[in-house]
XYZ file of C-alpha atoms in Angstrom:
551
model
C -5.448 32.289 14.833
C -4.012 30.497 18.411
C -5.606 31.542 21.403
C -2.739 33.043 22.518
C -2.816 35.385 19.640
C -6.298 36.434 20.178
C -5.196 37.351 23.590
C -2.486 38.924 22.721
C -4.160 41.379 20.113
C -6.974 41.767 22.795
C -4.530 43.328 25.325
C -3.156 45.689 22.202
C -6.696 46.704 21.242
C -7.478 47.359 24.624
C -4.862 50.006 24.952
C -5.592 51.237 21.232
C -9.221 51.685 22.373
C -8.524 53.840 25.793
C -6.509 55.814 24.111
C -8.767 57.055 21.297
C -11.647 57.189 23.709
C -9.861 59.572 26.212
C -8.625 61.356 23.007
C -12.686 61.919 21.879
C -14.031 61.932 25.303
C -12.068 64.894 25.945
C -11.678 66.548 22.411
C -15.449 68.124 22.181
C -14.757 69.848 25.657
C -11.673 71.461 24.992
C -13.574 72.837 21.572
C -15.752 74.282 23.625
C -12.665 76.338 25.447
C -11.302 76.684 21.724
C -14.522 78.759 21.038
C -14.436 80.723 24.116
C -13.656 83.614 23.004
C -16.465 83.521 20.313
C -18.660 82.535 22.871
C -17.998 85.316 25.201
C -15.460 87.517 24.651
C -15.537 89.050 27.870
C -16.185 86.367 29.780
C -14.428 83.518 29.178
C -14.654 82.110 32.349
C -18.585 81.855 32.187
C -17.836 79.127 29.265
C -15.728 77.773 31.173
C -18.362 77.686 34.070
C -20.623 76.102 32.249
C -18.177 73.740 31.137
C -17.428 72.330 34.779
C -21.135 72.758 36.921
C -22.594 69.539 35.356
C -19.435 67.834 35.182
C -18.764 68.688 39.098
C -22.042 67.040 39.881
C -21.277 63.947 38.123
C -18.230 63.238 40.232
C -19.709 64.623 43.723
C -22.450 61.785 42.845
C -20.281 59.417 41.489
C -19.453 57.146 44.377
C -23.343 56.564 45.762
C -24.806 55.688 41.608
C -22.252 54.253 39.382
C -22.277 50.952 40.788
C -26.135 50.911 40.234
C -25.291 51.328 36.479
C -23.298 49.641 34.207
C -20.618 50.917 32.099
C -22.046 50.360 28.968
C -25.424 52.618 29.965
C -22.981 55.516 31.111
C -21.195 55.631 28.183
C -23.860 55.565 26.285
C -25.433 58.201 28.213
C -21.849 60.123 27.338
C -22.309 59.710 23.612
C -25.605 60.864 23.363
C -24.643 63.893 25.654
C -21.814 64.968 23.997
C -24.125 64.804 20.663
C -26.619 66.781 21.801
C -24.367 69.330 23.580
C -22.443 69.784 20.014
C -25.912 70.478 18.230
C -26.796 73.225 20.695
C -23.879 74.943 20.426
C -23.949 75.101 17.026
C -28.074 76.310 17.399
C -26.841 79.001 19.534
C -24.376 79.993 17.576
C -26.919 80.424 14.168
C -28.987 83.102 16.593
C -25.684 84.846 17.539
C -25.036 85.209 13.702
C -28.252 86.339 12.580
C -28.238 89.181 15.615
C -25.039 90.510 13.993
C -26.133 90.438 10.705
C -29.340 92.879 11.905
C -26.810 95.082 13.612
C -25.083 95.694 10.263
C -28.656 96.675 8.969
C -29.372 98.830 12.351
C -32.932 97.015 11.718
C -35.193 95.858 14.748
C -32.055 96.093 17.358
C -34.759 94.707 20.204
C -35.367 91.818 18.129
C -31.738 91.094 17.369
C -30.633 91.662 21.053
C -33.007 88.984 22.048
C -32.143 86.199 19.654
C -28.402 87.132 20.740
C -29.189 86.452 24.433
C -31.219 83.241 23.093
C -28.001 82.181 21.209
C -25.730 82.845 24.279
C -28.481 80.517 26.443
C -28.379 77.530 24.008
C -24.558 77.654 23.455
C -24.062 77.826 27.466
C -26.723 75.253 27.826
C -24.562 72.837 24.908
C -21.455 73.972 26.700
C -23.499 71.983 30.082
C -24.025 69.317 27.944
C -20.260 68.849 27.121
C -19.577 68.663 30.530
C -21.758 66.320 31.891
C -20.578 63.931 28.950
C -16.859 64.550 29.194
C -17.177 64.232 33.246
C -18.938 61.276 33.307
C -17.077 59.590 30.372
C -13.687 60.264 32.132
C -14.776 58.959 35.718
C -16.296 55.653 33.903
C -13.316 55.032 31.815
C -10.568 56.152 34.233
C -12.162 53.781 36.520
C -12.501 50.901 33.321
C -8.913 51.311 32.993
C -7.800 50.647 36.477
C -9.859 47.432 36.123
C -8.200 46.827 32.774
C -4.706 47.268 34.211
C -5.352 45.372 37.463
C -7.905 42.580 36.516
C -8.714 42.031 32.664
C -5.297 42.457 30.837
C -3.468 40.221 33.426
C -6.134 37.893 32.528
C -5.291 37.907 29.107
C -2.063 37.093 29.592
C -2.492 34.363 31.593
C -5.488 33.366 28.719
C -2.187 33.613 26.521
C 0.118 31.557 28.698
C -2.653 28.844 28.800
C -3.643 28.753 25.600
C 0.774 28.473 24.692
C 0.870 25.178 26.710
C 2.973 27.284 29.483
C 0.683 26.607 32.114
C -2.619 24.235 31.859
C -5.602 24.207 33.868
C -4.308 21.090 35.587
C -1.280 22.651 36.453
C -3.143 25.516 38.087
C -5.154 23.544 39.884
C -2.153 21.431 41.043
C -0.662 24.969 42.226
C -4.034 25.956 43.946
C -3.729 23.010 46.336
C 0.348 23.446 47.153
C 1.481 26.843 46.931
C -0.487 30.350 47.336
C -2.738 30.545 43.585
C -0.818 32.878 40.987
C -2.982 35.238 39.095
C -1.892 37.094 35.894
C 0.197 39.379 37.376
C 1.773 37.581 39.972
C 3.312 35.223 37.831
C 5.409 37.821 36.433
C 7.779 37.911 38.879
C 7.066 34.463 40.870
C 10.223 33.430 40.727
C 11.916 36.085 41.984
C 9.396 35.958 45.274
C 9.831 32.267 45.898
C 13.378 33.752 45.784
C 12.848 34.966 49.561
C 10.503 32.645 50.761
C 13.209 31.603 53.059
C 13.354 35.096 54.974
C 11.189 36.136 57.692
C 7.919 38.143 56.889
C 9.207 41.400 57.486
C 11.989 41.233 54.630
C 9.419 39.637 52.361
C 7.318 42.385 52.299
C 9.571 45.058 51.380
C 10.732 42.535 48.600
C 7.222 42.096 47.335
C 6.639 45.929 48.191
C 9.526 46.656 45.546
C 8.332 43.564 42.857
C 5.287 45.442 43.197
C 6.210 48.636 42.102
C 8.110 47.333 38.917
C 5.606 45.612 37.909
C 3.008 48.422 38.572
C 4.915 50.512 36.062
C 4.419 47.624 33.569
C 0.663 47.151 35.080
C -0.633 50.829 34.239
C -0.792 50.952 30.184
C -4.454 51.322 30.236
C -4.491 54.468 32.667
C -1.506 56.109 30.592
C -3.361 54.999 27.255
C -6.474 57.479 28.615
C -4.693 59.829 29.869
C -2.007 60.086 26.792
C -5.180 60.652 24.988
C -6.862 62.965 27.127
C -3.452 65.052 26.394
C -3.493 65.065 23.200
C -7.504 65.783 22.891
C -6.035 69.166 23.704
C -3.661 69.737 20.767
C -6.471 68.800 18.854
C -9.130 70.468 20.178
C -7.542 73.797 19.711
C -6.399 72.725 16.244
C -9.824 71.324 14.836
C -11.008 75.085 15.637
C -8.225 76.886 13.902
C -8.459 74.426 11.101
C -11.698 75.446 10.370
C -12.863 78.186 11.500
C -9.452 80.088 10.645
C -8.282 77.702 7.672
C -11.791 76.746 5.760
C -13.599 79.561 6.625
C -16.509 78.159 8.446
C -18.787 79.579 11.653
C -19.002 78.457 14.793
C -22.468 76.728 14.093
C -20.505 74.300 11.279
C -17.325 74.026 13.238
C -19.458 72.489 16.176
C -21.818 70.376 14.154
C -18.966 68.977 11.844
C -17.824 67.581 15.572
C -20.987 65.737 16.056
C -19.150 62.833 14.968
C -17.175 62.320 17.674
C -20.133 61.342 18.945
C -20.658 57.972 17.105
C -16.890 57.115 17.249
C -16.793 57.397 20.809
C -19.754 54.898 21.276
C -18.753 52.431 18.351
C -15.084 52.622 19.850
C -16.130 51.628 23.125
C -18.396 49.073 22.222
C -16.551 47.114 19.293
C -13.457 48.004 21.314
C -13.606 47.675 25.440
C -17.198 45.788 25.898
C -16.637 43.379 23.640
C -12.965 42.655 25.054
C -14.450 42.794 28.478
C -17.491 40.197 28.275
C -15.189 37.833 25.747
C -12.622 38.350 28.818
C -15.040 37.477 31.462
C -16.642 34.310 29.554
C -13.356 32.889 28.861
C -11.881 32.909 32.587
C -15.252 32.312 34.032
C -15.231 29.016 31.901
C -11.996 28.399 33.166
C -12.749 28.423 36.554
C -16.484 27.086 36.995
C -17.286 30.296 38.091
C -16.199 30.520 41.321
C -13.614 32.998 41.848
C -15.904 35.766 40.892
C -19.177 37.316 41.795
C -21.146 39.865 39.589
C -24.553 41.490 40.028
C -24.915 41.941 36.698
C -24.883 38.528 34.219
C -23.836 40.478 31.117
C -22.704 44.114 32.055
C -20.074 44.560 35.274
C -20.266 47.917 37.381
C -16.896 48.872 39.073
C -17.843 48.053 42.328
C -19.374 43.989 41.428
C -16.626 43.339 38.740
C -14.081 40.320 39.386
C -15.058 40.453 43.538
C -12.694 37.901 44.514
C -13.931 35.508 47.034
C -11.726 35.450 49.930
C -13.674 31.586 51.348
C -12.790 30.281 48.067
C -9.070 30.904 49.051
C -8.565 33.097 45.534
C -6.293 35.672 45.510
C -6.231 39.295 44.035
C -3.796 40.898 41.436
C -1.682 42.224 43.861
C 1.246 40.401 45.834
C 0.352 41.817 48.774
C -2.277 39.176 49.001
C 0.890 36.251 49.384
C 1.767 37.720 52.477
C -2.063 38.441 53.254
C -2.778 34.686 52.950
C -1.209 33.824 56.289
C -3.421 33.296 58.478
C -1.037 35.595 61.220
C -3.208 38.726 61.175
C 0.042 40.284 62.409
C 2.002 39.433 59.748
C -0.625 40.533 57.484
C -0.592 43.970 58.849
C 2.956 44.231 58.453
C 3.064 43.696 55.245
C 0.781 45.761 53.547
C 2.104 49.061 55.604
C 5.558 48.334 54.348
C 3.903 47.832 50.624
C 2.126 50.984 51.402
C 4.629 53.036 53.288
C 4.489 55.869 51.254
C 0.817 56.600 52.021
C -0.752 58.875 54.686
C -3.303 56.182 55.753
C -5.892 58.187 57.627
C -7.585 56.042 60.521
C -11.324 56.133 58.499
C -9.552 53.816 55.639
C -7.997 51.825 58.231
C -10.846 51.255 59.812
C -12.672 50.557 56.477
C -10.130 48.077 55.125
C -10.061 46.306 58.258
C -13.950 45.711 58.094
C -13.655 44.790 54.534
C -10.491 42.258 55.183
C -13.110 40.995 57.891
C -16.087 40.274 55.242
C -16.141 36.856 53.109
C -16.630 39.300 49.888
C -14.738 42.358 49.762
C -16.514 44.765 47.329
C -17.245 48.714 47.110
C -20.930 47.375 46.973
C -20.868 46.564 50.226
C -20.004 50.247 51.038
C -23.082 51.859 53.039
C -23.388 55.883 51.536
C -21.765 57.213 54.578
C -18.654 54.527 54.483
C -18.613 56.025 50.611
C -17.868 59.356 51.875
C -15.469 58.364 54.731
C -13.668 56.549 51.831
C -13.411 59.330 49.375
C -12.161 61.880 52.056
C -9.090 59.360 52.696
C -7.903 60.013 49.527
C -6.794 62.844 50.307
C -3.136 62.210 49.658
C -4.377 62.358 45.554
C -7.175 64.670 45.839
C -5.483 68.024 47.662
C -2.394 67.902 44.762
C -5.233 67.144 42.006
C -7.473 70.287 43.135
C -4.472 72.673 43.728
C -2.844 71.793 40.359
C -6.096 72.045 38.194
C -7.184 75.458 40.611
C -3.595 76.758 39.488
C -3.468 76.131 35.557
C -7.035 77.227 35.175
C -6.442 80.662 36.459
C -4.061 80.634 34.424
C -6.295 79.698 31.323
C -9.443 81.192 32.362
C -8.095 84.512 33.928
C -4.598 85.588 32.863
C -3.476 84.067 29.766
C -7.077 85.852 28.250
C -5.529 89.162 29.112
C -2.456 88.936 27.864
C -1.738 90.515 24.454
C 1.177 91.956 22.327
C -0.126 94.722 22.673
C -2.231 93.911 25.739
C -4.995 97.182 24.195
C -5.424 95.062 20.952
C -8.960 92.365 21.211
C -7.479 90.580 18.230
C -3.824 90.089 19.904
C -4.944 89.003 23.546
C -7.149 86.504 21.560
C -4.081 85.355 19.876
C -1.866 84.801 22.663
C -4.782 83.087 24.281
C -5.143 80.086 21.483
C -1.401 80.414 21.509
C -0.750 79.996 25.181
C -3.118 77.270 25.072
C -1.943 75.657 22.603
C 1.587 75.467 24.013
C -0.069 74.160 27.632
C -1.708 71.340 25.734
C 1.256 70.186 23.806
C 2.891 70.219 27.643
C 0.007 68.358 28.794
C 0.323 65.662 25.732
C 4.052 65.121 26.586
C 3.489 64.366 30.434
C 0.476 62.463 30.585
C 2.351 59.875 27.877
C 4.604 59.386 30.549
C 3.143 57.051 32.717
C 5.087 54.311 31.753
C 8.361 55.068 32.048
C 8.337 57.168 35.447
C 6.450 57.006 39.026
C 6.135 59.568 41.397
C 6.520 59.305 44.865
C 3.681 61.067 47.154
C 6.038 63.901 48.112
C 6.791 64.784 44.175
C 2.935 64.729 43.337
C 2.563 67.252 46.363
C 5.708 69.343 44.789
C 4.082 69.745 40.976
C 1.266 71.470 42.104
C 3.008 73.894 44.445
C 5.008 74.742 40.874
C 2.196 75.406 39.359
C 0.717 78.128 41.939
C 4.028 79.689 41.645
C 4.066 79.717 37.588
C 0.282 81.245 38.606
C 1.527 83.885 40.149
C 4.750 84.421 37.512
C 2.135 85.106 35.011
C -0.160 87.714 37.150
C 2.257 89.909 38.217
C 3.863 89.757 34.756
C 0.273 90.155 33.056
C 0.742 93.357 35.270
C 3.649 94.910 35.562
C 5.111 93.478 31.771
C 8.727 92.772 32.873
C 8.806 89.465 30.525
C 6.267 90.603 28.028
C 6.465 88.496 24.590
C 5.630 85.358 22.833
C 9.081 83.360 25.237
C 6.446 83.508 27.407
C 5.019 80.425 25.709
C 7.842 78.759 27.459
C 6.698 78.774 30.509
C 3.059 78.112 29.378
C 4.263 74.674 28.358
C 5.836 74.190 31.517
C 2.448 74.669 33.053
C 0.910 71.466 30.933
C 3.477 69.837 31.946
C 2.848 70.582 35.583
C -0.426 69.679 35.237
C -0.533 66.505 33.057
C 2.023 65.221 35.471
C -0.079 65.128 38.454
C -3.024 64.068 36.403
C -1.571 60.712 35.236
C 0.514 60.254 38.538
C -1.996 61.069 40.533
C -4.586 57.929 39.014
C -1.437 55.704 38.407
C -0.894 56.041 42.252
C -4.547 55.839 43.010
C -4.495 52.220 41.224
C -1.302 51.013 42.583
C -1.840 52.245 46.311
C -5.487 51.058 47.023
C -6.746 47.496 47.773
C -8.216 45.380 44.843
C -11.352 45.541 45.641
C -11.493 49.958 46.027
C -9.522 50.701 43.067
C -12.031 51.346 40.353
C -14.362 53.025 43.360
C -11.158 54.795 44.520
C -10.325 56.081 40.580
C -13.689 56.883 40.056
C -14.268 59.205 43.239
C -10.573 61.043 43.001
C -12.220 63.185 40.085
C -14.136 65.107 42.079
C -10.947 66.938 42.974
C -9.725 68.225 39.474
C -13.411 69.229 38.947
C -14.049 71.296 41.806
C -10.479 72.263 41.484
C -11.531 73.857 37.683
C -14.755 74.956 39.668
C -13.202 77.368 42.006
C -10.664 78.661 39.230
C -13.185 79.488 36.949
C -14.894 81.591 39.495
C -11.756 83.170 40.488
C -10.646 84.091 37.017
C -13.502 86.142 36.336
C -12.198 88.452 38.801
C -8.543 88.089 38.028
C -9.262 88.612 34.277
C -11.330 92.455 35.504
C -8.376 93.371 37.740
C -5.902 92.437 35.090
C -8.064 94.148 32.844
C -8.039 97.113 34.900
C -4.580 97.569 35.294
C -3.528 97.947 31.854
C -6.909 99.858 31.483
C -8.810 97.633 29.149
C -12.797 97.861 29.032
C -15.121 94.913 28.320
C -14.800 92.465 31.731
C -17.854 90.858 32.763
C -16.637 90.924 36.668
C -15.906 94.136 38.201
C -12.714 93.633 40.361
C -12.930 94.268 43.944
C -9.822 96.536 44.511
């Protein structure tokens, strides 16, 4: 098969292989909120707990350890996590069983009490588990796919193009020494820039600002790929439980274990799939170009932050366009340029500051970073993090707090139990739909600020219905899919943004850190909806909470 082919089907497998890896990365975690209620039926939101601690610390910690480790050890870490979490659950859930079975006999209650609160440890401990994989598989391959989108697939098109006779290594280096050097994305819409070359800097920039952002729409498939799969890890979460638990028969213990191999797909995936594209990527261009347009501290295995560093003395440009106008050597005209490419950012002055030291340095690289730069850096994100917390606080109350208390009629266990897989399963289809989206639509900064104040509205639509029972039947799914789509809309925005906003050099750092905010975002939800689930439950005069509520 040509070259080109190979390069071709690379790109496609690429995208085929985020996808199914945010759909299992994500699938064994929203099991565990499947099996909530089986869990704990009182307290939901301690699974749910349980299922964000771990995770939480994984993305607080993210931006001072991942670049000491390479992808390929993190995701294997993942795999092995999200094994071992699926075997624990299903541990716990063999003590839980036998404890019922000796309360049918009324036989040694102490005894059965005890394995009961052992089978409640080990599920909340495989429940910890869960997270910790699903956390740190999503920051590692959110952060893979921004490199895939900005750096590797580009690559492989321009691997195509070469190996199609379009444009030979000669040629290139005929191009290096005349004109500004074209990378993979860039020489999508060359023409149309050398279109302007005639104008003065200012109008080039918002011409190259607007190139930029239709061919950042084109430039995102890996980050949509994830995230469409993330989405749809949802519908299937909730279905693989009512398939068998409710369908086949089966327990909680073989439900979970039967997961265990979404273990093994997830690793085998990523390594026949991504790591394999990734090195055969790197070899190929690094042949191509003696090896001196990038740096990497490992030989074999790239971390975000070492990955493709372009060298800025070697007078080789990044992905972006914004580095034609950067390649003047007017550090006025520079400056101009990238606000106008970035004029819909709030810029605080610590990333400023930051990207002007890094503009400064001979090798521009996250590495680089001292630990207190780090955090200056991830508090100017900002703009993405506030929209990401609020909309992930908002939908989880709603999960975690109200939809569990809803019920036709609300008295009935069995029917607030239904409307709860119900509800959810509505929000994920919502959630499916949006974050499959990324391709075809890009929202400005002021519509990913507007989504999540939506969602605290549709937050407080459902308490005061979950109250007072003005709109009180199963329409109310409606606006329970509204909700995922609330939320999967800022979630694939949000990144999409994230990678077309930041510099080159900060955008898998940049990807990776943002996911602190839907974490502690969950975080503070779940502890809320404890308390909103007792009040709720005290209104319509329900026993069984695990919170008392404080009014």
């Amino acid at each position: 098969m040509p070259d080109c082919c190979l390069a071709s089907n690379a790109a496609a497998k690429a995208v085929r292989s985020f996808w199914l890896l945010g759909l299992l990365n994500n699938a064994p975690w929203v099991l565990m909120l499947a099996v909530a209620t089986n869990i704990s039926a009182g307290g939901v939101a301690l699974v749910f707990l349980s299922n964000q601690i771990p995770g939480l610390v994984v993305k607080i910690t993210a931006p001072y350890w991942f670049h000491r480790v390479t992808y390929k050890a993190r995701i294997l870490l993942a795999s092995v996590a999200m094994g071992t979490a699926l075997f624990l659950v299903g541990v716990g859930g063999l003590f839980r069983d036998e404890a019922a079975d000796g309360d049918v006999k009324s036989d040694h209650e102490p005894k059965d009490t005890d394995r009961e609160r052992w089978g409640l440890a080990l599920e909340l401990l495989g429940v910890s588990f869960i997270s910790f994989s699903c956390n740190l598989g999503e920051a590692s391959l959110l952060a893979l796919a921004g490199k895939f989108d900005s750096i590797i697939i580009p690559e492989l098109q321009l691997l195509s193009s070469d190996s199609s006779g379009v444009n030979s290594e000669e040629e290139r280096e005929d191009d290096a020494n005349n004109s500004p050097q074209q990378n993979g994305a860039e020489s999508i819409f060359t023409e149309e820039y050398e279109l302007n070359a005639s104008h003065d800097v200012s109008e080039s920039g918002r011409n190259v600002s607007k190139l930029m952002k239709q061919e950042n729409i084109r430039q995102r498939r890996s980050i949509t790929a994830f995230s469409s799969g993330t989405g749809l890890a949802g519908i299937v979460g909730y279905g693989y439980k009512a398939l068998f638990s409710e369908l086949f028969g089966w327990g909680l213990s073989a439900t979970v274990w039967s997961a265990m191999l979404f273990a093994l797909l997830y690793w085998r995936i990523y390594l026949t799939g991504l790591h394999s594209i990734e090195q055969d990527t790197l070899a190929q261009f690094g042949a191509g170009n003696n090896g001196s347009g990038y740096q990497m501290n490992h030989p074999s295995e790239a971390s975000e932050s070492s990955l493709l560093v372009r060298n800025i003395e070697d007078d080789v440009e990044d992905d972006s366009p914004v580095r034609d106008v950067q390649s003047s050597n007017n550090r006025e005209d520079e400056s101009s340029a990238l606000e106008m490419v970035t004029s819909d950012m709030i810029h605080t002055q610590t990333f400023q500051q930051l990207e002007a030291t890094s503009q400064a340095d001979a090798t521009v690289s996250s590495h680089n970073l001292t630990a207190y730069e780090r955090f200056l850096l991830v508090l100017s994100l900002w703009p993405y993090t506030i929209p990401l917390f609020t909309v992930y606080a908002a939908e989880y109350c709603l999960q975690a707090g109200v939809w569990s208390a809803i019920g036709f009629p609300v008295t009935s266990a069995s029917a607030r139990a239904q409307f709860y897989h119900y509800s959810n399963w509505t929000y994920q289809a919502g959630v499916f739909l949006s974050r499959s989206s990324g391709n075809f639509c890009t929202a400005s900064i002021p519509m990913l600020w507007a989504m999540p104040f939506l969602q605290v509205v549709n937050l407080y639509f459902f308490w005061l219905n979950s109250i007072h029972h003005f709109w009180y039947n199963y329409s109310l799914l409606l606006p329970c899919f509204f909700a995922g789509l609330l939320g999967g809309g800022v979630y694939v925005q949000g990144y999409s943004r994230v990678n077309m906003d930041m510099p080159m050099e900060l955008k898998e750092f940049a990807i990776a850190s943002v996911g602190i905010a839907d974490s502690l975002g969950i975080l503070v939800a779940d502890i809320l909806s404890l308390f909103i689930q007792s009040c709720i439950y005290k209104e319509n005069n329900i026993e069984g909470a695990v919170a008392n509520c404080p009014y």
